[in-house]
Amino acid sequence: MLYPTPIAKLIESYSKLPGIGVKTATRLAFYTIGMEDEVVNEFAKNLLAAKRELSYCSICGNLTDQDPCAICQDDTRDKFTILIVEDSRDVSAMENIQEYHGLYHVLHGLISPMNGIGPDDINLKSLLTRLMDSEVSEVIVATNATADGEATSMYISRVLKPAGIKVTRLARGLAVGADIEYADELTLLRAIENRTEL
Ligand SMILES: [Zn+2]
Protein backbone atom coordinates (compact mmCIF):
# COMPACT_ATOMS: atom_id res chain seq x y z
CA MET A 1 0.00 0.00 0.00
CA LEU A 2 1.35 3.39 -0.98
CA TYR A 3 0.62 6.16 1.50
CA PRO A 4 1.43 9.89 1.35
CA THR A 5 4.96 10.45 2.70
CA PRO A 6 4.00 11.95 6.11
CA ILE A 7 1.90 8.96 7.12
CA ALA A 8 4.37 6.49 5.62
CA LYS A 9 7.04 8.07 7.84
CA LEU A 10 4.79 7.92 10.90
CA ILE A 11 4.12 4.21 10.24
CA GLU A 12 7.87 3.70 9.92
CA SER A 13 8.45 5.42 13.30
CA TYR A 14 5.82 3.35 15.09
CA SER A 15 7.30 0.18 13.54
CA LYS A 16 10.54 0.87 15.39
CA LEU A 17 8.86 0.33 18.78
CA PRO A 18 9.29 -3.13 20.34
CA GLY A 19 6.46 -5.55 19.60
CA ILE A 20 4.87 -3.28 16.98
CA GLY A 21 4.56 -4.78 13.50
CA VAL A 22 3.63 -2.89 10.33
CA LYS A 23 -0.07 -3.67 10.75
CA THR A 24 -0.26 -2.23 14.28
CA ALA A 25 2.00 0.67 13.27
CA THR A 26 -0.41 1.52 10.44
CA ARG A 27 -3.38 1.41 12.82
CA LEU A 28 -1.59 3.66 15.33
CA ALA A 29 -0.54 6.11 12.61
CA PHE A 30 -4.10 6.48 11.33
CA TYR A 31 -5.37 6.77 14.88
CA THR A 32 -2.83 9.56 15.56
CA ILE A 33 -3.98 11.51 12.54
CA GLY A 34 -7.52 11.41 13.89
CA MET A 35 -6.48 12.73 17.31
CA GLU A 36 -7.05 16.33 18.45
CA ASP A 37 -4.19 18.70 17.54
CA GLU A 38 -3.42 19.55 21.15
CA VAL A 39 -3.24 15.89 22.18
CA VAL A 40 -0.78 15.15 19.37
CA ASN A 41 1.27 18.24 20.32
CA GLU A 42 1.42 17.09 23.93
CA PHE A 43 2.43 13.59 22.80
CA ALA A 44 5.27 14.89 20.63
CA LYS A 45 6.39 17.27 23.39
CA ASN A 46 6.50 14.44 25.96
CA LEU A 47 8.54 12.23 23.63
CA LEU A 48 11.16 14.93 23.12
CA ALA A 49 11.20 16.02 26.78
CA ALA A 50 11.68 12.48 28.06
CA LYS A 51 14.63 12.05 25.75
CA ARG A 52 16.11 15.49 26.38
CA GLU A 53 15.64 15.91 30.13
CA LEU A 54 16.54 12.47 31.40
CA SER A 55 20.03 11.22 32.05
CA TYR A 56 21.72 8.65 34.27
CA CYS A 57 22.72 9.58 37.83
CA SER A 58 26.48 9.99 38.01
CA ILE A 59 26.55 8.15 41.35
CA CYS A 60 24.10 5.25 41.08
CA GLY A 61 23.26 5.11 37.36
CA ASN A 62 19.51 5.49 37.92
CA LEU A 63 17.43 7.30 35.31
CA THR A 64 16.89 10.85 36.57
CA ASP A 65 16.03 14.42 35.64
CA GLN A 66 18.51 15.80 38.19
CA ASP A 67 22.08 14.78 38.97
CA PRO A 68 22.66 13.27 41.50
CA CYS A 69 19.24 11.63 41.50
CA ALA A 70 16.63 12.27 44.23
CA ILE A 71 17.50 9.01 46.03
CA CYS A 72 21.25 9.73 46.15
CA GLN A 73 20.51 13.25 47.39
CA ASP A 74 18.11 12.10 50.12
CA ASP A 75 19.85 12.40 53.52
CA THR A 76 17.25 10.25 55.25
CA ARG A 77 18.23 7.12 53.26
CA ASP A 78 20.37 4.42 54.84
CA LYS A 79 23.86 5.08 53.46
CA PHE A 80 25.21 1.73 54.65
CA THR A 81 23.26 -0.44 52.22
CA ILE A 82 23.35 -0.56 48.42
CA LEU A 83 20.89 -2.65 46.43
CA ILE A 84 22.14 -3.66 42.99
CA VAL A 85 19.64 -3.97 40.15
CA GLU A 86 19.76 -4.56 36.43
CA ASP A 87 17.86 -1.46 35.31
CA SER A 88 15.90 1.60 36.45
CA ARG A 89 12.55 -0.20 36.23
CA ASP A 90 13.73 -2.45 39.08
CA VAL A 91 14.39 0.65 41.20
CA SER A 92 10.78 1.74 40.66
CA ALA A 93 9.51 -1.73 41.58
CA MET A 94 11.52 -1.63 44.83
CA GLU A 95 10.51 1.93 45.67
CA ASN A 96 6.85 0.98 45.19
CA ILE A 97 6.91 -1.44 48.10
CA GLN A 98 8.30 1.33 50.37
CA GLU A 99 10.22 -1.14 52.53
CA TYR A 100 13.74 -0.57 51.31
CA HIS A 101 15.40 2.64 52.50
CA GLY A 102 18.99 2.20 51.37
CA LEU A 103 20.71 3.32 48.18
CA TYR A 104 20.83 1.70 44.73
CA HIS A 105 23.25 0.90 41.99
CA VAL A 106 21.91 0.32 38.47
CA LEU A 107 24.02 -1.97 36.28
CA HIS A 108 22.31 -1.34 32.92
CA GLY A 109 22.76 -4.96 31.96
CA LEU A 110 24.08 -8.22 33.36
CA ILE A 111 27.28 -10.17 32.96
CA SER A 112 26.53 -12.76 30.28
CA PRO A 113 29.34 -15.18 29.50
CA MET A 114 27.19 -16.75 26.76
CA ASN A 115 26.86 -13.42 24.97
CA GLY A 116 30.38 -12.22 25.64
CA ILE A 117 29.24 -9.49 28.05
CA GLY A 118 31.82 -9.06 30.79
CA PRO A 119 32.09 -6.93 33.97
CA ASP A 120 33.53 -4.01 31.99
CA ASP A 121 30.51 -3.88 29.69
CA ILE A 122 28.05 -2.95 32.46
CA ASN A 123 27.97 -0.15 35.05
CA LEU A 124 30.08 -2.05 37.57
CA LYS A 125 33.37 -0.16 37.74
CA SER A 126 31.58 2.88 39.16
CA LEU A 127 30.22 0.69 41.98
CA LEU A 128 33.72 -0.37 42.98
CA THR A 129 34.91 3.24 42.91
CA ARG A 130 31.85 4.22 44.90
CA LEU A 131 32.50 1.57 47.54
CA MET A 132 36.15 2.57 47.97
CA ASP A 133 35.41 5.74 49.89
CA SER A 134 32.05 4.97 51.46
CA GLU A 135 30.72 3.47 54.69
CA VAL A 136 28.67 0.82 52.92
CA SER A 137 28.51 -2.38 54.97
CA GLU A 138 26.06 -4.45 52.92
CA VAL A 139 25.50 -4.88 49.22
CA ILE A 140 22.27 -6.65 48.25
CA VAL A 141 22.37 -8.20 44.79
CA ALA A 142 18.84 -8.08 43.37
CA THR A 143 19.46 -9.28 39.85
CA ASN A 144 16.84 -11.61 38.35
CA ALA A 145 17.06 -15.34 38.96
CA THR A 146 18.37 -16.13 35.47
CA ALA A 147 21.73 -17.57 34.42
CA ASP A 148 23.04 -14.06 33.71
CA GLY A 149 21.61 -12.77 36.99
CA GLU A 150 23.47 -15.55 38.82
CA ALA A 151 26.73 -14.95 36.93
CA THR A 152 26.53 -11.26 37.85
CA SER A 153 25.79 -11.95 41.48
CA MET A 154 28.65 -14.46 41.76
CA TYR A 155 31.08 -12.00 40.23
CA ILE A 156 30.03 -9.16 42.57
CA SER A 157 30.31 -11.43 45.59
CA ARG A 158 33.78 -12.61 44.55
CA VAL A 159 35.05 -9.04 44.11
CA LEU A 160 33.47 -7.47 47.19
CA LYS A 161 33.88 -10.13 49.85
CA PRO A 162 37.67 -9.78 50.17
CA ALA A 163 37.04 -6.06 50.83
CA GLY A 164 35.06 -7.04 53.92
CA ILE A 165 31.68 -5.99 52.50
CA LYS A 166 28.75 -8.25 53.31
CA VAL A 167 27.14 -9.41 50.06
CA THR A 168 23.59 -10.78 50.16
CA ARG A 169 21.23 -12.06 47.48
CA LEU A 170 17.44 -11.78 47.32
CA ALA A 171 15.73 -14.92 48.63
CA ARG A 172 14.35 -17.50 46.24
CA GLY A 173 10.78 -16.25 46.67
CA LEU A 174 11.09 -15.27 43.05
CA ALA A 175 10.68 -18.16 40.63
CA VAL A 176 13.67 -19.01 38.46
CA GLY A 177 13.74 -16.63 35.53
CA ALA A 178 11.28 -14.31 37.28
CA ASP A 179 11.57 -10.63 36.62
CA ILE A 180 11.86 -8.28 39.60
CA GLU A 181 10.06 -5.64 37.61
CA TYR A 182 6.92 -7.78 37.43
CA ALA A 183 7.06 -9.47 40.85
CA ASP A 184 4.12 -8.69 43.07
CA GLU A 185 4.81 -6.54 46.12
CA LEU A 186 4.46 -9.30 48.71
CA THR A 187 6.87 -11.61 46.86
CA LEU A 188 9.37 -8.80 46.54
CA LEU A 189 9.00 -7.90 50.20
CA ARG A 190 9.60 -11.52 51.28
CA ALA A 191 12.56 -11.83 48.91
CA ILE A 192 14.26 -8.84 50.49
CA GLU A 193 13.43 -9.78 54.08
CA ASN A 194 14.71 -13.34 53.61
CA ARG A 195 17.84 -12.44 51.69
CA THR A 196 20.80 -14.77 52.16
CA GLU A 197 24.48 -14.05 52.51
CA LEU A 198 26.67 -15.09 49.60
ZN1 LIG B 1 21.60 8.28 42.12
PDB file of C-alpha atoms and ligand atoms in Angstrom:
ATOM      1  CA  MET A   1       0.000   0.000   0.000  1.00  0.00           C
ATOM      2  CA  LEU A   2       1.354   3.387  -0.984  1.00  0.00           C
ATOM      3  CA  TYR A   3       0.619   6.162   1.501  1.00  0.00           C
ATOM      4  CA  PRO A   4       1.431   9.890   1.349  1.00  0.00           C
ATOM      5  CA  THR A   5       4.961  10.451   2.699  1.00  0.00           C
ATOM      6  CA  PRO A   6       3.995  11.955   6.110  1.00  0.00           C
ATOM      7  CA  ILE A   7       1.895   8.960   7.116  1.00  0.00           C
ATOM      8  CA  ALA A   8       4.371   6.486   5.621  1.00  0.00           C
ATOM      9  CA  LYS A   9       7.036   8.070   7.835  1.00  0.00           C
ATOM     10  CA  LEU A  10       4.790   7.923  10.896  1.00  0.00           C
ATOM     11  CA  ILE A  11       4.122   4.214  10.238  1.00  0.00           C
ATOM     12  CA  GLU A  12       7.869   3.703   9.921  1.00  0.00           C
ATOM     13  CA  SER A  13       8.453   5.420  13.296  1.00  0.00           C
ATOM     14  CA  TYR A  14       5.823   3.345  15.093  1.00  0.00           C
ATOM     15  CA  SER A  15       7.302   0.178  13.538  1.00  0.00           C
ATOM     16  CA  LYS A  16      10.537   0.872  15.392  1.00  0.00           C
ATOM     17  CA  LEU A  17       8.862   0.327  18.778  1.00  0.00           C
ATOM     18  CA  PRO A  18       9.288  -3.126  20.336  1.00  0.00           C
ATOM     19  CA  GLY A  19       6.460  -5.548  19.600  1.00  0.00           C
ATOM     20  CA  ILE A  20       4.869  -3.279  16.982  1.00  0.00           C
ATOM     21  CA  GLY A  21       4.557  -4.777  13.497  1.00  0.00           C
ATOM     22  CA  VAL A  22       3.632  -2.888  10.335  1.00  0.00           C
ATOM     23  CA  LYS A  23      -0.067  -3.671  10.752  1.00  0.00           C
ATOM     24  CA  THR A  24      -0.261  -2.227  14.285  1.00  0.00           C
ATOM     25  CA  ALA A  25       1.998   0.673  13.273  1.00  0.00           C
ATOM     26  CA  THR A  26      -0.407   1.520  10.444  1.00  0.00           C
ATOM     27  CA  ARG A  27      -3.379   1.406  12.818  1.00  0.00           C
ATOM     28  CA  LEU A  28      -1.586   3.661  15.330  1.00  0.00           C
ATOM     29  CA  ALA A  29      -0.538   6.105  12.607  1.00  0.00           C
ATOM     30  CA  PHE A  30      -4.096   6.476  11.328  1.00  0.00           C
ATOM     31  CA  TYR A  31      -5.368   6.775  14.880  1.00  0.00           C
ATOM     32  CA  THR A  32      -2.828   9.555  15.563  1.00  0.00           C
ATOM     33  CA  ILE A  33      -3.982  11.506  12.535  1.00  0.00           C
ATOM     34  CA  GLY A  34      -7.519  11.408  13.885  1.00  0.00           C
ATOM     35  CA  MET A  35      -6.485  12.726  17.308  1.00  0.00           C
ATOM     36  CA  GLU A  36      -7.050  16.330  18.448  1.00  0.00           C
ATOM     37  CA  ASP A  37      -4.193  18.699  17.536  1.00  0.00           C
ATOM     38  CA  GLU A  38      -3.424  19.545  21.151  1.00  0.00           C
ATOM     39  CA  VAL A  39      -3.244  15.888  22.177  1.00  0.00           C
ATOM     40  CA  VAL A  40      -0.778  15.154  19.372  1.00  0.00           C
ATOM     41  CA  ASN A  41       1.269  18.237  20.317  1.00  0.00           C
ATOM     42  CA  GLU A  42       1.421  17.092  23.925  1.00  0.00           C
ATOM     43  CA  PHE A  43       2.431  13.589  22.803  1.00  0.00           C
ATOM     44  CA  ALA A  44       5.267  14.892  20.626  1.00  0.00           C
ATOM     45  CA  LYS A  45       6.392  17.272  23.385  1.00  0.00           C
ATOM     46  CA  ASN A  46       6.499  14.440  25.959  1.00  0.00           C
ATOM     47  CA  LEU A  47       8.536  12.231  23.634  1.00  0.00           C
ATOM     48  CA  LEU A  48      11.157  14.930  23.125  1.00  0.00           C
ATOM     49  CA  ALA A  49      11.203  16.023  26.780  1.00  0.00           C
ATOM     50  CA  ALA A  50      11.678  12.475  28.064  1.00  0.00           C
ATOM     51  CA  LYS A  51      14.625  12.047  25.754  1.00  0.00           C
ATOM     52  CA  ARG A  52      16.106  15.492  26.383  1.00  0.00           C
ATOM     53  CA  GLU A  53      15.638  15.912  30.130  1.00  0.00           C
ATOM     54  CA  LEU A  54      16.544  12.469  31.404  1.00  0.00           C
ATOM     55  CA  SER A  55      20.033  11.218  32.052  1.00  0.00           C
ATOM     56  CA  TYR A  56      21.721   8.651  34.271  1.00  0.00           C
ATOM     57  CA  CYS A  57      22.720   9.579  37.830  1.00  0.00           C
ATOM     58  CA  SER A  58      26.484   9.993  38.015  1.00  0.00           C
ATOM     59  CA  ILE A  59      26.550   8.148  41.347  1.00  0.00           C
ATOM     60  CA  CYS A  60      24.103   5.248  41.077  1.00  0.00           C
ATOM     61  CA  GLY A  61      23.260   5.109  37.363  1.00  0.00           C
ATOM     62  CA  ASN A  62      19.513   5.486  37.924  1.00  0.00           C
ATOM     63  CA  LEU A  63      17.426   7.304  35.312  1.00  0.00           C
ATOM     64  CA  THR A  64      16.888  10.854  36.568  1.00  0.00           C
ATOM     65  CA  ASP A  65      16.030  14.422  35.636  1.00  0.00           C
ATOM     66  CA  GLN A  66      18.509  15.801  38.186  1.00  0.00           C
ATOM     67  CA  ASP A  67      22.076  14.779  38.969  1.00  0.00           C
ATOM     68  CA  PRO A  68      22.657  13.270  41.497  1.00  0.00           C
ATOM     69  CA  CYS A  69      19.235  11.632  41.498  1.00  0.00           C
ATOM     70  CA  ALA A  70      16.633  12.270  44.230  1.00  0.00           C
ATOM     71  CA  ILE A  71      17.498   9.006  46.028  1.00  0.00           C
ATOM     72  CA  CYS A  72      21.254   9.725  46.154  1.00  0.00           C
ATOM     73  CA  GLN A  73      20.508  13.249  47.391  1.00  0.00           C
ATOM     74  CA  ASP A  74      18.114  12.096  50.120  1.00  0.00           C
ATOM     75  CA  ASP A  75      19.846  12.399  53.517  1.00  0.00           C
ATOM     76  CA  THR A  76      17.251  10.246  55.245  1.00  0.00           C
ATOM     77  CA  ARG A  77      18.235   7.123  53.265  1.00  0.00           C
ATOM     78  CA  ASP A  78      20.372   4.421  54.845  1.00  0.00           C
ATOM     79  CA  LYS A  79      23.858   5.077  53.463  1.00  0.00           C
ATOM     80  CA  PHE A  80      25.209   1.727  54.650  1.00  0.00           C
ATOM     81  CA  THR A  81      23.263  -0.437  52.219  1.00  0.00           C
ATOM     82  CA  ILE A  82      23.346  -0.557  48.418  1.00  0.00           C
ATOM     83  CA  LEU A  83      20.892  -2.652  46.430  1.00  0.00           C
ATOM     84  CA  ILE A  84      22.138  -3.657  42.993  1.00  0.00           C
ATOM     85  CA  VAL A  85      19.640  -3.974  40.150  1.00  0.00           C
ATOM     86  CA  GLU A  86      19.757  -4.560  36.427  1.00  0.00           C
ATOM     87  CA  ASP A  87      17.863  -1.455  35.308  1.00  0.00           C
ATOM     88  CA  SER A  88      15.904   1.598  36.450  1.00  0.00           C
ATOM     89  CA  ARG A  89      12.552  -0.205  36.233  1.00  0.00           C
ATOM     90  CA  ASP A  90      13.731  -2.449  39.078  1.00  0.00           C
ATOM     91  CA  VAL A  91      14.393   0.653  41.200  1.00  0.00           C
ATOM     92  CA  SER A  92      10.782   1.740  40.659  1.00  0.00           C
ATOM     93  CA  ALA A  93       9.515  -1.733  41.577  1.00  0.00           C
ATOM     94  CA  MET A  94      11.524  -1.631  44.828  1.00  0.00           C
ATOM     95  CA  GLU A  95      10.505   1.926  45.668  1.00  0.00           C
ATOM     96  CA  ASN A  96       6.854   0.976  45.188  1.00  0.00           C
ATOM     97  CA  ILE A  97       6.906  -1.436  48.102  1.00  0.00           C
ATOM     98  CA  GLN A  98       8.300   1.325  50.370  1.00  0.00           C
ATOM     99  CA  GLU A  99      10.224  -1.140  52.526  1.00  0.00           C
ATOM    100  CA  TYR A 100      13.740  -0.575  51.311  1.00  0.00           C
ATOM    101  CA  HIS A 101      15.397   2.636  52.495  1.00  0.00           C
ATOM    102  CA  GLY A 102      18.992   2.201  51.372  1.00  0.00           C
ATOM    103  CA  LEU A 103      20.708   3.316  48.177  1.00  0.00           C
ATOM    104  CA  TYR A 104      20.828   1.701  44.730  1.00  0.00           C
ATOM    105  CA  HIS A 105      23.249   0.901  41.991  1.00  0.00           C
ATOM    106  CA  VAL A 106      21.914   0.317  38.474  1.00  0.00           C
ATOM    107  CA  LEU A 107      24.016  -1.974  36.281  1.00  0.00           C
ATOM    108  CA  HIS A 108      22.306  -1.341  32.925  1.00  0.00           C
ATOM    109  CA  GLY A 109      22.761  -4.964  31.963  1.00  0.00           C
ATOM    110  CA  LEU A 110      24.081  -8.219  33.364  1.00  0.00           C
ATOM    111  CA  ILE A 111      27.276 -10.168  32.956  1.00  0.00           C
ATOM    112  CA  SER A 112      26.533 -12.758  30.284  1.00  0.00           C
ATOM    113  CA  PRO A 113      29.344 -15.176  29.504  1.00  0.00           C
ATOM    114  CA  MET A 114      27.187 -16.752  26.762  1.00  0.00           C
ATOM    115  CA  ASN A 115      26.859 -13.422  24.966  1.00  0.00           C
ATOM    116  CA  GLY A 116      30.384 -12.224  25.637  1.00  0.00           C
ATOM    117  CA  ILE A 117      29.239  -9.491  28.054  1.00  0.00           C
ATOM    118  CA  GLY A 118      31.824  -9.062  30.788  1.00  0.00           C
ATOM    119  CA  PRO A 119      32.090  -6.927  33.966  1.00  0.00           C
ATOM    120  CA  ASP A 120      33.530  -4.008  31.993  1.00  0.00           C
ATOM    121  CA  ASP A 121      30.514  -3.877  29.689  1.00  0.00           C
ATOM    122  CA  ILE A 122      28.053  -2.953  32.457  1.00  0.00           C
ATOM    123  CA  ASN A 123      27.969  -0.149  35.054  1.00  0.00           C
ATOM    124  CA  LEU A 124      30.076  -2.045  37.575  1.00  0.00           C
ATOM    125  CA  LYS A 125      33.368  -0.157  37.736  1.00  0.00           C
ATOM    126  CA  SER A 126      31.583   2.880  39.164  1.00  0.00           C
ATOM    127  CA  LEU A 127      30.216   0.686  41.977  1.00  0.00           C
ATOM    128  CA  LEU A 128      33.717  -0.370  42.978  1.00  0.00           C
ATOM    129  CA  THR A 129      34.911   3.244  42.913  1.00  0.00           C
ATOM    130  CA  ARG A 130      31.853   4.221  44.899  1.00  0.00           C
ATOM    131  CA  LEU A 131      32.501   1.575  47.543  1.00  0.00           C
ATOM    132  CA  MET A 132      36.145   2.566  47.969  1.00  0.00           C
ATOM    133  CA  ASP A 133      35.410   5.735  49.887  1.00  0.00           C
ATOM    134  CA  SER A 134      32.054   4.972  51.465  1.00  0.00           C
ATOM    135  CA  GLU A 135      30.718   3.474  54.688  1.00  0.00           C
ATOM    136  CA  VAL A 136      28.668   0.823  52.915  1.00  0.00           C
ATOM    137  CA  SER A 137      28.512  -2.377  54.968  1.00  0.00           C
ATOM    138  CA  GLU A 138      26.058  -4.448  52.919  1.00  0.00           C
ATOM    139  CA  VAL A 139      25.497  -4.881  49.219  1.00  0.00           C
ATOM    140  CA  ILE A 140      22.270  -6.653  48.245  1.00  0.00           C
ATOM    141  CA  VAL A 141      22.366  -8.199  44.793  1.00  0.00           C
ATOM    142  CA  ALA A 142      18.841  -8.082  43.375  1.00  0.00           C
ATOM    143  CA  THR A 143      19.461  -9.280  39.849  1.00  0.00           C
ATOM    144  CA  ASN A 144      16.838 -11.607  38.352  1.00  0.00           C
ATOM    145  CA  ALA A 145      17.056 -15.345  38.965  1.00  0.00           C
ATOM    146  CA  THR A 146      18.366 -16.131  35.472  1.00  0.00           C
ATOM    147  CA  ALA A 147      21.733 -17.575  34.423  1.00  0.00           C
ATOM    148  CA  ASP A 148      23.035 -14.057  33.708  1.00  0.00           C
ATOM    149  CA  GLY A 149      21.614 -12.766  36.990  1.00  0.00           C
ATOM    150  CA  GLU A 150      23.467 -15.549  38.819  1.00  0.00           C
ATOM    151  CA  ALA A 151      26.727 -14.950  36.933  1.00  0.00           C
ATOM    152  CA  THR A 152      26.528 -11.256  37.849  1.00  0.00           C
ATOM    153  CA  SER A 153      25.785 -11.955  41.479  1.00  0.00           C
ATOM    154  CA  MET A 154      28.646 -14.464  41.764  1.00  0.00           C
ATOM    155  CA  TYR A 155      31.076 -12.000  40.232  1.00  0.00           C
ATOM    156  CA  ILE A 156      30.032  -9.162  42.568  1.00  0.00           C
ATOM    157  CA  SER A 157      30.314 -11.427  45.586  1.00  0.00           C
ATOM    158  CA  ARG A 158      33.777 -12.610  44.551  1.00  0.00           C
ATOM    159  CA  VAL A 159      35.046  -9.040  44.106  1.00  0.00           C
ATOM    160  CA  LEU A 160      33.472  -7.466  47.194  1.00  0.00           C
ATOM    161  CA  LYS A 161      33.884 -10.125  49.849  1.00  0.00           C
ATOM    162  CA  PRO A 162      37.674  -9.779  50.170  1.00  0.00           C
ATOM    163  CA  ALA A 163      37.042  -6.058  50.827  1.00  0.00           C
ATOM    164  CA  GLY A 164      35.058  -7.035  53.921  1.00  0.00           C
ATOM    165  CA  ILE A 165      31.685  -5.990  52.503  1.00  0.00           C
ATOM    166  CA  LYS A 166      28.749  -8.252  53.308  1.00  0.00           C
ATOM    167  CA  VAL A 167      27.137  -9.412  50.061  1.00  0.00           C
ATOM    168  CA  THR A 168      23.586 -10.778  50.157  1.00  0.00           C
ATOM    169  CA  ARG A 169      21.230 -12.057  47.484  1.00  0.00           C
ATOM    170  CA  LEU A 170      17.437 -11.776  47.322  1.00  0.00           C
ATOM    171  CA  ALA A 171      15.735 -14.920  48.628  1.00  0.00           C
ATOM    172  CA  ARG A 172      14.352 -17.500  46.240  1.00  0.00           C
ATOM    173  CA  GLY A 173      10.778 -16.251  46.668  1.00  0.00           C
ATOM    174  CA  LEU A 174      11.090 -15.270  43.051  1.00  0.00           C
ATOM    175  CA  ALA A 175      10.678 -18.156  40.625  1.00  0.00           C
ATOM    176  CA  VAL A 176      13.666 -19.014  38.456  1.00  0.00           C
ATOM    177  CA  GLY A 177      13.739 -16.631  35.533  1.00  0.00           C
ATOM    178  CA  ALA A 178      11.278 -14.313  37.276  1.00  0.00           C
ATOM    179  CA  ASP A 179      11.568 -10.635  36.625  1.00  0.00           C
ATOM    180  CA  ILE A 180      11.864  -8.282  39.603  1.00  0.00           C
ATOM    181  CA  GLU A 181      10.061  -5.639  37.614  1.00  0.00           C
ATOM    182  CA  TYR A 182       6.921  -7.785  37.430  1.00  0.00           C
ATOM    183  CA  ALA A 183       7.064  -9.467  40.846  1.00  0.00           C
ATOM    184  CA  ASP A 184       4.118  -8.691  43.070  1.00  0.00           C
ATOM    185  CA  GLU A 185       4.814  -6.537  46.115  1.00  0.00           C
ATOM    186  CA  LEU A 186       4.457  -9.295  48.706  1.00  0.00           C
ATOM    187  CA  THR A 187       6.872 -11.607  46.860  1.00  0.00           C
ATOM    188  CA  LEU A 188       9.375  -8.798  46.543  1.00  0.00           C
ATOM    189  CA  LEU A 189       9.003  -7.896  50.205  1.00  0.00           C
ATOM    190  CA  ARG A 190       9.601 -11.519  51.282  1.00  0.00           C
ATOM    191  CA  ALA A 191      12.558 -11.826  48.907  1.00  0.00           C
ATOM    192  CA  ILE A 192      14.263  -8.839  50.491  1.00  0.00           C
ATOM    193  CA  GLU A 193      13.428  -9.785  54.076  1.00  0.00           C
ATOM    194  CA  ASN A 194      14.711 -13.341  53.609  1.00  0.00           C
ATOM    195  CA  ARG A 195      17.838 -12.443  51.689  1.00  0.00           C
ATOM    196  CA  THR A 196      20.795 -14.770  52.155  1.00  0.00           C
ATOM    197  CA  GLU A 197      24.476 -14.049  52.511  1.00  0.00           C
ATOM    198  CA  LEU A 198      26.674 -15.091  49.596  1.00  0.00           C
TER     199      LEU A 198
HETATM  200 ZN    ZN B   1      21.595   8.277  42.121  1.00  0.00          ZN
END
